[in-house]
Amino acid sequence: MPSPSQPPTPARSPSAPLNLRQIEVFHAIMVAGSLSEAGRMLCVSQPAISRVLATIESRMRFALFDRERGRLHPTPEAHRLFAEVRPILDGVRRFNEVAASLAEHGDGKLSIVSSPSYSEWLMPRAIQRFRHRHPSVRVHYRPLPSDALMTFVAQGHADLCIASMAPPEGSELRAREIGEGNIMCAVPRGHALAEYAELTVDDLRGSTFIGYGGDTPFGRLSARFLTSERGTLAPDIEIRSTPEAMALVREGVGVALMESFGYTPEGAGDIVLKPIRPALAHKIYLIHSRQQAMSTLAKGFVATLTHLLDRQAG
């Protein structure tokens, strides 16, 4: 304790924190052993390194190096700080590696859901093209029934959704129309209707009609076509999605309405695809959460998909 005749020792003012560039310069000097070599490591001039070192020591409020005959000798304090530098620079390196990876591949995985209608052709083709460009990206794809689709996306289980219906107004989901196709009628090859240029609802009467539940998006959409002066055509076989309908038509069970992006004419095999009259259009929606912006990876997939839709429509 100081004597009454001696003034108290003033408290040392705290040091100012260093930024990452200053820490990097300190590390380079410790590794290289001289200002000139540190400058070469960092691709800057020796005077620039010297100015940064002066700033560092001024902020630290103690010397980091003793100068003897033009050479630098680290002080005990410098050695103590150097032991803490490596984890910091490793963290910066990992940060840059992750940033570069995100710029090229996103986070390396992409979760997608869609209406079952698009699981036959559209989504497999889009995923194939996307994976060709990004072979290291893991894709998790799941077709879901319409009554589960929106809930799955809203709960954050998918990065994006491709659907044949938009979410209700006021939903926490955002929807954007990305394509439009036409409803066609799928007929078994060799069936009498296969010779028609186009089909009306009355042409379908007398054939086994494979239709969709009235509570499904496609059931509600196709209802506009299925009514004429002769009444509404009820399904002989009721299904929930177009993949089920395609399977039944391939087996020759009956005829069914299809979304044009649910298949391709060249891939129809034993199915003949016929236009309907009056024509009936259907829209394709991109859906994602309003709470979170789409990742670079998700945007890349959407670009691949919309290009495919444009080419197919053309």
PDB file of C-alpha atoms in Angstrom:
ATOM      1  CA  MET A   1       0.000   0.000   0.000  1.00  0.00           C
ATOM      2  CA  PRO A   2       1.542   3.406  -0.940  1.00  0.00           C
ATOM      3  CA  SER A   3       2.625   5.692   1.888  1.00  0.00           C
ATOM      4  CA  PRO A   4       0.580   8.843   2.586  1.00  0.00           C
ATOM      5  CA  SER A   5       3.365  10.952   1.042  1.00  0.00           C
ATOM      6  CA  GLN A   6       3.276   9.010  -2.269  1.00  0.00           C
ATOM      7  CA  PRO A   7       0.564   9.576  -4.901  1.00  0.00           C
ATOM      8  CA  PRO A   8      -1.381   6.428  -5.903  1.00  0.00           C
ATOM      9  CA  THR A   9      -0.255   4.622  -9.040  1.00  0.00           C
ATOM     10  CA  PRO A  10      -2.635   5.546 -11.880  1.00  0.00           C
ATOM     11  CA  ALA A  11      -4.664   2.636 -13.267  1.00  0.00           C
ATOM     12  CA  ARG A  12      -3.556   1.435 -16.697  1.00  0.00           C
ATOM     13  CA  SER A  13      -6.110   2.362 -19.324  1.00  0.00           C
ATOM     14  CA  PRO A  14      -7.600  -0.657 -21.097  1.00  0.00           C
ATOM     15  CA  SER A  15      -6.285  -1.704 -24.488  1.00  0.00           C
ATOM     16  CA  ALA A  16      -8.407  -1.297 -27.626  1.00  0.00           C
ATOM     17  CA  PRO A  17      -9.493  -4.439 -29.496  1.00  0.00           C
ATOM     18  CA  LEU A  18      -7.776  -5.433 -32.726  1.00  0.00           C
ATOM     19  CA  ASN A  19      -9.583  -6.139 -35.966  1.00  0.00           C
ATOM     20  CA  LEU A  20      -9.012  -9.265 -38.056  1.00  0.00           C
ATOM     21  CA  ARG A  21      -6.590  -7.531 -40.435  1.00  0.00           C
ATOM     22  CA  GLN A  22      -4.376  -6.416 -37.556  1.00  0.00           C
ATOM     23  CA  ILE A  23      -4.433  -9.911 -36.064  1.00  0.00           C
ATOM     24  CA  GLU A  24      -3.466 -11.300 -39.477  1.00  0.00           C
ATOM     25  CA  VAL A  25      -0.498  -8.897 -39.688  1.00  0.00           C
ATOM     26  CA  PHE A  26       0.656  -9.826 -36.185  1.00  0.00           C
ATOM     27  CA  HIS A  27       0.499 -13.519 -37.119  1.00  0.00           C
ATOM     28  CA  ALA A  28       2.485 -12.916 -40.326  1.00  0.00           C
ATOM     29  CA  ILE A  29       5.232 -11.069 -38.446  1.00  0.00           C
ATOM     30  CA  MET A  30       5.499 -13.838 -35.860  1.00  0.00           C
ATOM     31  CA  VAL A  31       5.700 -16.518 -38.560  1.00  0.00           C
ATOM     32  CA  ALA A  32       8.017 -14.647 -40.963  1.00  0.00           C
ATOM     33  CA  GLY A  33      10.306 -13.115 -38.331  1.00  0.00           C
ATOM     34  CA  SER A  34      10.678  -9.776 -40.126  1.00  0.00           C
ATOM     35  CA  LEU A  35       8.565  -6.940 -41.471  1.00  0.00           C
ATOM     36  CA  SER A  36       9.735  -7.431 -45.053  1.00  0.00           C
ATOM     37  CA  GLU A  37       8.935 -11.161 -45.091  1.00  0.00           C
ATOM     38  CA  ALA A  38       5.567 -10.507 -43.460  1.00  0.00           C
ATOM     39  CA  GLY A  39       4.841  -7.971 -46.207  1.00  0.00           C
ATOM     40  CA  ARG A  40       5.669 -10.570 -48.877  1.00  0.00           C
ATOM     41  CA  MET A  41       3.354 -13.104 -47.183  1.00  0.00           C
ATOM     42  CA  LEU A  42       0.478 -10.622 -47.246  1.00  0.00           C
ATOM     43  CA  CYS A  43       1.383  -9.005 -50.601  1.00  0.00           C
ATOM     44  CA  VAL A  44       1.814  -5.532 -49.109  1.00  0.00           C
ATOM     45  CA  SER A  45       4.819  -3.238 -48.630  1.00  0.00           C
ATOM     46  CA  GLN A  46       7.129  -3.262 -45.603  1.00  0.00           C
ATOM     47  CA  PRO A  47       6.155   0.307 -44.628  1.00  0.00           C
ATOM     48  CA  ALA A  48       2.478  -0.731 -44.613  1.00  0.00           C
ATOM     49  CA  ILE A  49       3.294  -3.641 -42.278  1.00  0.00           C
ATOM     50  CA  SER A  50       5.326  -1.334 -40.057  1.00  0.00           C
ATOM     51  CA  ARG A  51       2.422   1.138 -39.776  1.00  0.00           C
ATOM     52  CA  VAL A  52      -0.030  -1.639 -38.866  1.00  0.00           C
ATOM     53  CA  LEU A  53       2.387  -2.979 -36.210  1.00  0.00           C
ATOM     54  CA  ALA A  54       2.697   0.505 -34.697  1.00  0.00           C
ATOM     55  CA  THR A  55      -1.098   0.721 -34.533  1.00  0.00           C
ATOM     56  CA  ILE A  56      -1.298  -2.728 -32.935  1.00  0.00           C
ATOM     57  CA  GLU A  57       1.195  -1.856 -30.182  1.00  0.00           C
ATOM     58  CA  SER A  58      -0.512   1.466 -29.612  1.00  0.00           C
ATOM     59  CA  ARG A  59      -3.850  -0.323 -29.153  1.00  0.00           C
ATOM     60  CA  MET A  60      -2.321  -3.022 -26.941  1.00  0.00           C
ATOM     61  CA  ARG A  61      -0.465  -0.433 -24.837  1.00  0.00           C
ATOM     62  CA  PHE A  62       2.573  -2.700 -24.580  1.00  0.00           C
ATOM     63  CA  ALA A  63       5.409  -3.724 -26.875  1.00  0.00           C
ATOM     64  CA  LEU A  64       5.091  -6.922 -28.872  1.00  0.00           C
ATOM     65  CA  PHE A  65       8.650  -6.933 -30.230  1.00  0.00           C
ATOM     66  CA  ASP A  66      12.067  -5.782 -29.074  1.00  0.00           C
ATOM     67  CA  ARG A  67      14.108  -4.181 -31.837  1.00  0.00           C
ATOM     68  CA  GLU A  68      17.787  -5.135 -31.882  1.00  0.00           C
ATOM     69  CA  ARG A  69      20.032  -4.387 -34.835  1.00  0.00           C
ATOM     70  CA  GLY A  70      17.114  -4.244 -37.246  1.00  0.00           C
ATOM     71  CA  ARG A  71      15.637  -7.547 -36.112  1.00  0.00           C
ATOM     72  CA  LEU A  72      12.442  -8.211 -34.240  1.00  0.00           C
ATOM     73  CA  HIS A  73      12.384 -10.346 -31.127  1.00  0.00           C
ATOM     74  CA  PRO A  74       8.923 -11.284 -29.803  1.00  0.00           C
ATOM     75  CA  THR A  75       8.243 -10.344 -26.210  1.00  0.00           C
ATOM     76  CA  PRO A  76       6.697 -12.865 -23.764  1.00  0.00           C
ATOM     77  CA  GLU A  77       3.406 -11.046 -24.289  1.00  0.00           C
ATOM     78  CA  ALA A  78       3.693 -11.628 -28.073  1.00  0.00           C
ATOM     79  CA  HIS A  79       4.299 -15.346 -27.545  1.00  0.00           C
ATOM     80  CA  ARG A  80       1.275 -15.522 -25.255  1.00  0.00           C
ATOM     81  CA  LEU A  81      -0.957 -13.834 -27.862  1.00  0.00           C
ATOM     82  CA  PHE A  82       0.472 -15.946 -30.701  1.00  0.00           C
ATOM     83  CA  ALA A  83      -0.844 -19.067 -28.988  1.00  0.00           C
ATOM     84  CA  GLU A  84      -4.373 -17.620 -29.385  1.00  0.00           C
ATOM     85  CA  VAL A  85      -4.011 -16.594 -33.027  1.00  0.00           C
ATOM     86  CA  ARG A  86      -4.226 -19.990 -34.730  1.00  0.00           C
ATOM     87  CA  PRO A  87      -7.835 -20.800 -33.714  1.00  0.00           C
ATOM     88  CA  ILE A  88      -8.904 -17.320 -34.866  1.00  0.00           C
ATOM     89  CA  LEU A  89      -7.324 -17.655 -38.305  1.00  0.00           C
ATOM     90  CA  ASP A  90      -8.585 -21.240 -38.648  1.00  0.00           C
ATOM     91  CA  GLY A  91     -12.068 -19.909 -37.969  1.00  0.00           C
ATOM     92  CA  VAL A  92     -11.627 -17.236 -40.651  1.00  0.00           C
ATOM     93  CA  ARG A  93     -10.400 -19.869 -43.118  1.00  0.00           C
ATOM     94  CA  ARG A  94     -13.378 -22.114 -42.381  1.00  0.00           C
ATOM     95  CA  PHE A  95     -15.704 -19.114 -42.738  1.00  0.00           C
ATOM     96  CA  ASN A  96     -14.299 -18.382 -46.216  1.00  0.00           C
ATOM     97  CA  GLU A  97     -14.502 -22.034 -47.238  1.00  0.00           C
ATOM     98  CA  VAL A  98     -18.156 -22.214 -46.206  1.00  0.00           C
ATOM     99  CA  ALA A  99     -18.900 -18.926 -47.995  1.00  0.00           C
ATOM    100  CA  ALA A 100     -17.272 -20.226 -51.185  1.00  0.00           C
ATOM    101  CA  SER A 101     -19.194 -23.491 -50.924  1.00  0.00           C
ATOM    102  CA  LEU A 102     -22.492 -21.657 -50.423  1.00  0.00           C
ATOM    103  CA  ALA A 103     -21.791 -19.493 -53.467  1.00  0.00           C
ATOM    104  CA  GLU A 104     -21.232 -22.593 -55.597  1.00  0.00           C
ATOM    105  CA  HIS A 105     -23.503 -25.253 -54.089  1.00  0.00           C
ATOM    106  CA  GLY A 106     -25.672 -23.613 -51.416  1.00  0.00           C
ATOM    107  CA  ASP A 107     -25.577 -25.618 -48.218  1.00  0.00           C
ATOM    108  CA  GLY A 108     -25.171 -28.862 -50.171  1.00  0.00           C
ATOM    109  CA  LYS A 109     -28.731 -30.123 -49.799  1.00  0.00           C
ATOM    110  CA  LEU A 110     -32.134 -29.216 -51.165  1.00  0.00           C
ATOM    111  CA  SER A 111     -35.538 -30.399 -49.976  1.00  0.00           C
ATOM    112  CA  ILE A 112     -38.395 -30.299 -52.507  1.00  0.00           C
ATOM    113  CA  VAL A 113     -42.012 -31.412 -52.397  1.00  0.00           C
ATOM    114  CA  SER A 114     -44.595 -31.405 -55.160  1.00  0.00           C
ATOM    115  CA  SER A 115     -48.104 -32.361 -56.098  1.00  0.00           C
ATOM    116  CA  PRO A 116     -48.197 -36.073 -57.077  1.00  0.00           C
ATOM    117  CA  SER A 117     -49.163 -35.006 -60.612  1.00  0.00           C
ATOM    118  CA  TYR A 118     -45.604 -33.882 -61.298  1.00  0.00           C
ATOM    119  CA  SER A 119     -43.843 -36.983 -59.961  1.00  0.00           C
ATOM    120  CA  GLU A 120     -44.341 -38.911 -63.226  1.00  0.00           C
ATOM    121  CA  TRP A 121     -42.175 -36.746 -65.483  1.00  0.00           C
ATOM    122  CA  LEU A 122     -41.712 -33.055 -64.642  1.00  0.00           C
ATOM    123  CA  MET A 123     -39.934 -33.316 -61.285  1.00  0.00           C
ATOM    124  CA  PRO A 124     -37.703 -36.296 -62.203  1.00  0.00           C
ATOM    125  CA  ARG A 125     -36.583 -34.488 -65.376  1.00  0.00           C
ATOM    126  CA  ALA A 126     -35.923 -31.212 -63.521  1.00  0.00           C
ATOM    127  CA  ILE A 127     -33.987 -33.011 -60.762  1.00  0.00           C
ATOM    128  CA  GLN A 128     -31.933 -34.901 -63.345  1.00  0.00           C
ATOM    129  CA  ARG A 129     -30.925 -31.661 -65.083  1.00  0.00           C
ATOM    130  CA  PHE A 130     -30.218 -29.900 -61.804  1.00  0.00           C
ATOM    131  CA  ARG A 131     -28.058 -32.759 -60.518  1.00  0.00           C
ATOM    132  CA  HIS A 132     -26.135 -32.783 -63.797  1.00  0.00           C
ATOM    133  CA  ARG A 133     -25.066 -29.197 -63.042  1.00  0.00           C
ATOM    134  CA  HIS A 134     -24.637 -29.743 -59.283  1.00  0.00           C
ATOM    135  CA  PRO A 135     -23.545 -33.374 -58.803  1.00  0.00           C
ATOM    136  CA  SER A 136     -22.452 -32.867 -55.180  1.00  0.00           C
ATOM    137  CA  VAL A 137     -25.825 -31.516 -54.024  1.00  0.00           C
ATOM    138  CA  ARG A 138     -28.064 -33.924 -52.123  1.00  0.00           C
ATOM    139  CA  VAL A 139     -31.712 -33.628 -53.160  1.00  0.00           C
ATOM    140  CA  HIS A 140     -34.564 -34.821 -50.962  1.00  0.00           C
ATOM    141  CA  TYR A 141     -37.733 -35.057 -53.066  1.00  0.00           C
ATOM    142  CA  ARG A 142     -41.172 -36.140 -51.882  1.00  0.00           C
ATOM    143  CA  PRO A 143     -44.538 -35.999 -53.692  1.00  0.00           C
ATOM    144  CA  LEU A 144     -47.322 -35.364 -51.203  1.00  0.00           C
ATOM    145  CA  PRO A 145     -51.124 -35.394 -51.378  1.00  0.00           C
ATOM    146  CA  SER A 146     -52.724 -31.972 -51.651  1.00  0.00           C
ATOM    147  CA  ASP A 147     -54.139 -32.009 -48.128  1.00  0.00           C
ATOM    148  CA  ALA A 148     -50.637 -32.466 -46.634  1.00  0.00           C
ATOM    149  CA  LEU A 149     -48.586 -30.388 -49.055  1.00  0.00           C
ATOM    150  CA  MET A 150     -49.117 -26.863 -47.697  1.00  0.00           C
ATOM    151  CA  THR A 151     -48.779 -27.909 -44.060  1.00  0.00           C
ATOM    152  CA  PHE A 152     -45.473 -29.634 -44.805  1.00  0.00           C
ATOM    153  CA  VAL A 153     -44.035 -26.486 -46.409  1.00  0.00           C
ATOM    154  CA  ALA A 154     -45.456 -24.144 -43.748  1.00  0.00           C
ATOM    155  CA  GLN A 155     -43.761 -26.191 -41.033  1.00  0.00           C
ATOM    156  CA  GLY A 156     -40.387 -25.621 -42.696  1.00  0.00           C
ATOM    157  CA  HIS A 157     -39.800 -29.203 -43.833  1.00  0.00           C
ATOM    158  CA  ALA A 158     -39.120 -28.221 -47.462  1.00  0.00           C
ATOM    159  CA  ASP A 159     -37.158 -25.457 -49.177  1.00  0.00           C
ATOM    160  CA  LEU A 160     -39.713 -25.148 -51.941  1.00  0.00           C
ATOM    161  CA  CYS A 161     -42.871 -26.702 -53.318  1.00  0.00           C
ATOM    162  CA  ILE A 162     -44.179 -27.189 -56.857  1.00  0.00           C
ATOM    163  CA  ALA A 163     -47.947 -27.478 -56.797  1.00  0.00           C
ATOM    164  CA  SER A 164     -51.032 -27.367 -58.978  1.00  0.00           C
ATOM    165  CA  MET A 165     -52.818 -25.118 -56.496  1.00  0.00           C
ATOM    166  CA  ALA A 166     -51.976 -21.888 -54.695  1.00  0.00           C
ATOM    167  CA  PRO A 167     -52.160 -21.543 -50.902  1.00  0.00           C
ATOM    168  CA  PRO A 168     -55.205 -19.740 -49.489  1.00  0.00           C
ATOM    169  CA  GLU A 169     -55.226 -15.952 -49.117  1.00  0.00           C
ATOM    170  CA  GLY A 170     -53.559 -14.756 -45.941  1.00  0.00           C
ATOM    171  CA  SER A 171     -51.354 -17.836 -45.747  1.00  0.00           C
ATOM    172  CA  GLU A 172     -47.799 -17.646 -44.418  1.00  0.00           C
ATOM    173  CA  LEU A 173     -46.745 -19.133 -47.752  1.00  0.00           C
ATOM    174  CA  ARG A 174     -45.809 -17.191 -50.873  1.00  0.00           C
ATOM    175  CA  ALA A 175     -46.933 -18.470 -54.309  1.00  0.00           C
ATOM    176  CA  ARG A 176     -45.814 -17.530 -57.810  1.00  0.00           C
ATOM    177  CA  GLU A 177     -47.144 -18.896 -61.081  1.00  0.00           C
ATOM    178  CA  ILE A 178     -44.262 -20.399 -63.069  1.00  0.00           C
ATOM    179  CA  GLY A 179     -46.057 -22.281 -65.844  1.00  0.00           C
ATOM    180  CA  GLU A 180     -49.321 -23.198 -67.471  1.00  0.00           C
ATOM    181  CA  GLY A 181     -50.362 -26.304 -69.322  1.00  0.00           C
ATOM    182  CA  ASN A 182     -53.453 -27.903 -70.802  1.00  0.00           C
ATOM    183  CA  ILE A 183     -55.619 -30.746 -69.605  1.00  0.00           C
ATOM    184  CA  MET A 184     -55.476 -33.764 -71.925  1.00  0.00           C
ATOM    185  CA  CYS A 185     -57.338 -37.058 -72.011  1.00  0.00           C
ATOM    186  CA  ALA A 186     -55.321 -40.277 -71.715  1.00  0.00           C
ATOM    187  CA  VAL A 187     -56.747 -43.197 -73.699  1.00  0.00           C
ATOM    188  CA  PRO A 188     -55.360 -46.766 -73.962  1.00  0.00           C
ATOM    189  CA  ARG A 189     -53.749 -47.418 -77.339  1.00  0.00           C
ATOM    190  CA  GLY A 190     -56.214 -49.345 -79.480  1.00  0.00           C
ATOM    191  CA  HIS A 191     -59.229 -47.881 -77.681  1.00  0.00           C
ATOM    192  CA  ALA A 192     -62.015 -46.557 -79.929  1.00  0.00           C
ATOM    193  CA  LEU A 193     -61.459 -42.998 -78.660  1.00  0.00           C
ATOM    194  CA  ALA A 194     -57.823 -43.133 -79.753  1.00  0.00           C
ATOM    195  CA  GLU A 195     -58.966 -42.306 -83.305  1.00  0.00           C
ATOM    196  CA  TYR A 196     -60.626 -39.016 -82.306  1.00  0.00           C
ATOM    197  CA  ALA A 197     -58.787 -35.739 -83.023  1.00  0.00           C
ATOM    198  CA  GLU A 198     -60.178 -34.260 -79.778  1.00  0.00           C
ATOM    199  CA  LEU A 199     -62.626 -35.367 -77.131  1.00  0.00           C
ATOM    200  CA  THR A 200     -65.642 -33.825 -75.411  1.00  0.00           C
ATOM    201  CA  VAL A 201     -67.190 -35.011 -72.179  1.00  0.00           C
ATOM    202  CA  ASP A 202     -70.005 -36.683 -74.149  1.00  0.00           C
ATOM    203  CA  ASP A 203     -67.420 -38.660 -76.139  1.00  0.00           C
ATOM    204  CA  LEU A 204     -66.264 -40.202 -72.861  1.00  0.00           C
ATOM    205  CA  ARG A 205     -69.693 -41.552 -71.966  1.00  0.00           C
ATOM    206  CA  GLY A 206     -69.839 -45.291 -72.497  1.00  0.00           C
ATOM    207  CA  SER A 207     -66.157 -45.740 -71.608  1.00  0.00           C
ATOM    208  CA  THR A 208     -64.877 -46.550 -68.140  1.00  0.00           C
ATOM    209  CA  PHE A 209     -64.050 -43.116 -66.761  1.00  0.00           C
ATOM    210  CA  ILE A 210     -61.248 -42.749 -64.188  1.00  0.00           C
ATOM    211  CA  GLY A 211     -61.877 -39.533 -62.264  1.00  0.00           C
ATOM    212  CA  TYR A 212     -60.574 -37.569 -59.296  1.00  0.00           C
ATOM    213  CA  GLY A 213     -62.120 -36.985 -55.892  1.00  0.00           C
ATOM    214  CA  GLY A 214     -64.133 -33.790 -55.749  1.00  0.00           C
ATOM    215  CA  ASP A 215     -62.027 -32.564 -52.810  1.00  0.00           C
ATOM    216  CA  THR A 216     -58.769 -32.706 -54.788  1.00  0.00           C
ATOM    217  CA  PRO A 217     -57.416 -29.693 -56.744  1.00  0.00           C
ATOM    218  CA  PHE A 218     -57.561 -31.636 -60.011  1.00  0.00           C
ATOM    219  CA  GLY A 219     -61.044 -32.905 -59.207  1.00  0.00           C
ATOM    220  CA  ARG A 220     -62.270 -29.326 -58.745  1.00  0.00           C
ATOM    221  CA  LEU A 221     -60.497 -28.186 -61.905  1.00  0.00           C
ATOM    222  CA  SER A 222     -61.767 -30.993 -64.146  1.00  0.00           C
ATOM    223  CA  ALA A 223     -65.363 -30.557 -62.893  1.00  0.00           C
ATOM    224  CA  ARG A 224     -65.760 -27.651 -65.307  1.00  0.00           C
ATOM    225  CA  PHE A 225     -65.182 -29.996 -68.243  1.00  0.00           C
ATOM    226  CA  LEU A 226     -67.276 -32.911 -67.011  1.00  0.00           C
ATOM    227  CA  THR A 227     -70.691 -31.262 -67.292  1.00  0.00           C
ATOM    228  CA  SER A 228     -72.736 -30.967 -70.483  1.00  0.00           C
ATOM    229  CA  GLU A 229     -76.430 -30.782 -71.410  1.00  0.00           C
ATOM    230  CA  ARG A 230     -76.565 -34.503 -70.668  1.00  0.00           C
ATOM    231  CA  GLY A 231     -75.487 -33.923 -67.076  1.00  0.00           C
ATOM    232  CA  THR A 232     -72.269 -34.409 -65.122  1.00  0.00           C
ATOM    233  CA  LEU A 233     -70.064 -37.405 -65.899  1.00  0.00           C
ATOM    234  CA  ALA A 234     -69.325 -39.255 -62.649  1.00  0.00           C
ATOM    235  CA  PRO A 235     -66.211 -41.397 -62.352  1.00  0.00           C
ATOM    236  CA  ASP A 236     -66.511 -45.163 -62.539  1.00  0.00           C
ATOM    237  CA  ILE A 237     -63.212 -45.354 -60.689  1.00  0.00           C
ATOM    238  CA  GLU A 238     -62.208 -42.562 -58.320  1.00  0.00           C
ATOM    239  CA  ILE A 239     -58.548 -41.830 -57.645  1.00  0.00           C
ATOM    240  CA  ARG A 240     -56.547 -39.011 -55.992  1.00  0.00           C
ATOM    241  CA  SER A 241     -53.703 -38.187 -58.382  1.00  0.00           C
ATOM    242  CA  THR A 242     -52.527 -38.521 -61.976  1.00  0.00           C
ATOM    243  CA  PRO A 243     -49.850 -41.221 -61.362  1.00  0.00           C
ATOM    244  CA  GLU A 244     -52.655 -43.545 -60.242  1.00  0.00           C
ATOM    245  CA  ALA A 245     -54.690 -42.587 -63.293  1.00  0.00           C
ATOM    246  CA  MET A 246     -51.728 -43.200 -65.642  1.00  0.00           C
ATOM    247  CA  ALA A 247     -51.178 -46.659 -64.181  1.00  0.00           C
ATOM    248  CA  LEU A 248     -54.825 -47.592 -64.683  1.00  0.00           C
ATOM    249  CA  VAL A 249     -54.941 -46.268 -68.238  1.00  0.00           C
ATOM    250  CA  ARG A 250     -51.743 -48.168 -69.114  1.00  0.00           C
ATOM    251  CA  GLU A 251     -53.477 -51.343 -67.966  1.00  0.00           C
ATOM    252  CA  GLY A 252     -56.372 -50.598 -70.297  1.00  0.00           C
ATOM    253  CA  VAL A 253     -58.845 -50.085 -67.446  1.00  0.00           C
ATOM    254  CA  GLY A 254     -60.335 -46.877 -68.828  1.00  0.00           C
ATOM    255  CA  VAL A 255     -59.746 -43.249 -69.808  1.00  0.00           C
ATOM    256  CA  ALA A 256     -58.693 -40.334 -67.589  1.00  0.00           C
ATOM    257  CA  LEU A 257     -57.901 -36.628 -67.673  1.00  0.00           C
ATOM    258  CA  MET A 258     -54.257 -35.655 -67.205  1.00  0.00           C
ATOM    259  CA  GLU A 259     -52.214 -32.547 -66.549  1.00  0.00           C
ATOM    260  CA  SER A 260     -49.934 -31.906 -69.503  1.00  0.00           C
ATOM    261  CA  PHE A 261     -46.817 -31.602 -67.336  1.00  0.00           C
ATOM    262  CA  GLY A 262     -47.575 -34.917 -65.659  1.00  0.00           C
ATOM    263  CA  TYR A 263     -46.204 -36.844 -68.636  1.00  0.00           C
ATOM    264  CA  THR A 264     -44.671 -36.416 -72.091  1.00  0.00           C
ATOM    265  CA  PRO A 265     -46.145 -37.797 -75.322  1.00  0.00           C
ATOM    266  CA  GLU A 266     -42.948 -39.714 -76.091  1.00  0.00           C
ATOM    267  CA  GLY A 267     -43.066 -41.325 -72.657  1.00  0.00           C
ATOM    268  CA  ALA A 268     -46.727 -42.273 -72.751  1.00  0.00           C
ATOM    269  CA  GLY A 269     -46.035 -45.807 -74.061  1.00  0.00           C
ATOM    270  CA  ASP A 270     -49.370 -47.629 -74.379  1.00  0.00           C
ATOM    271  CA  ILE A 271     -51.299 -44.404 -73.830  1.00  0.00           C
ATOM    272  CA  VAL A 272     -52.620 -42.030 -76.493  1.00  0.00           C
ATOM    273  CA  LEU A 273     -53.011 -38.412 -75.377  1.00  0.00           C
ATOM    274  CA  LYS A 274     -55.889 -36.411 -76.824  1.00  0.00           C
ATOM    275  CA  PRO A 275     -56.821 -32.706 -76.539  1.00  0.00           C
ATOM    276  CA  ILE A 276     -60.192 -31.941 -74.963  1.00  0.00           C
ATOM    277  CA  ARG A 277     -62.899 -29.479 -76.017  1.00  0.00           C
ATOM    278  CA  PRO A 278     -63.541 -27.026 -74.533  1.00  0.00           C
ATOM    279  CA  ALA A 279     -59.857 -26.604 -73.663  1.00  0.00           C
ATOM    280  CA  LEU A 280     -59.014 -26.492 -69.993  1.00  0.00           C
ATOM    281  CA  ALA A 281     -55.798 -24.899 -68.674  1.00  0.00           C
ATOM    282  CA  HIS A 282     -54.001 -25.614 -65.419  1.00  0.00           C
ATOM    283  CA  LYS A 283     -51.381 -23.524 -63.651  1.00  0.00           C
ATOM    284  CA  ILE A 284     -48.168 -24.552 -61.912  1.00  0.00           C
ATOM    285  CA  TYR A 285     -47.138 -22.686 -58.758  1.00  0.00           C
ATOM    286  CA  LEU A 286     -43.859 -22.251 -56.953  1.00  0.00           C
ATOM    287  CA  ILE A 287     -44.555 -22.060 -53.204  1.00  0.00           C
ATOM    288  CA  HIS A 288     -42.207 -21.244 -50.339  1.00  0.00           C
ATOM    289  CA  SER A 289     -42.275 -19.672 -46.908  1.00  0.00           C
ATOM    290  CA  ARG A 290     -42.765 -15.928 -46.524  1.00  0.00           C
ATOM    291  CA  GLN A 291     -40.599 -16.047 -43.413  1.00  0.00           C
ATOM    292  CA  GLN A 292     -37.421 -17.163 -45.136  1.00  0.00           C
ATOM    293  CA  ALA A 293     -35.887 -16.145 -48.454  1.00  0.00           C
ATOM    294  CA  MET A 294     -35.021 -18.903 -50.908  1.00  0.00           C
ATOM    295  CA  SER A 295     -31.407 -20.050 -50.879  1.00  0.00           C
ATOM    296  CA  THR A 296     -29.113 -19.688 -53.886  1.00  0.00           C
ATOM    297  CA  LEU A 297     -29.443 -23.426 -54.386  1.00  0.00           C
ATOM    298  CA  ALA A 298     -33.256 -23.278 -54.402  1.00  0.00           C
ATOM    299  CA  LYS A 299     -33.200 -20.398 -56.879  1.00  0.00           C
ATOM    300  CA  GLY A 300     -30.932 -22.462 -59.119  1.00  0.00           C
ATOM    301  CA  PHE A 301     -33.399 -25.346 -59.091  1.00  0.00           C
ATOM    302  CA  VAL A 302     -36.299 -23.007 -59.895  1.00  0.00           C
ATOM    303  CA  ALA A 303     -34.328 -21.615 -62.849  1.00  0.00           C
ATOM    304  CA  THR A 304     -33.765 -25.167 -64.132  1.00  0.00           C
ATOM    305  CA  LEU A 305     -37.444 -26.016 -63.706  1.00  0.00           C
ATOM    306  CA  THR A 306     -38.801 -22.883 -65.376  1.00  0.00           C
ATOM    307  CA  HIS A 307     -36.442 -23.375 -68.322  1.00  0.00           C
ATOM    308  CA  LEU A 308     -37.774 -26.911 -68.701  1.00  0.00           C
ATOM    309  CA  LEU A 309     -41.377 -25.675 -68.520  1.00  0.00           C
ATOM    310  CA  ASP A 310     -40.725 -23.002 -71.138  1.00  0.00           C
ATOM    311  CA  ARG A 311     -39.139 -25.508 -73.522  1.00  0.00           C
ATOM    312  CA  GLN A 312     -41.946 -28.025 -73.063  1.00  0.00           C
ATOM    313  CA  ALA A 313     -44.629 -25.376 -73.562  1.00  0.00           C
ATOM    314  CA  GLY A 314     -42.864 -24.180 -76.710  1.00  0.00           C
TER     315      GLY A 314
END
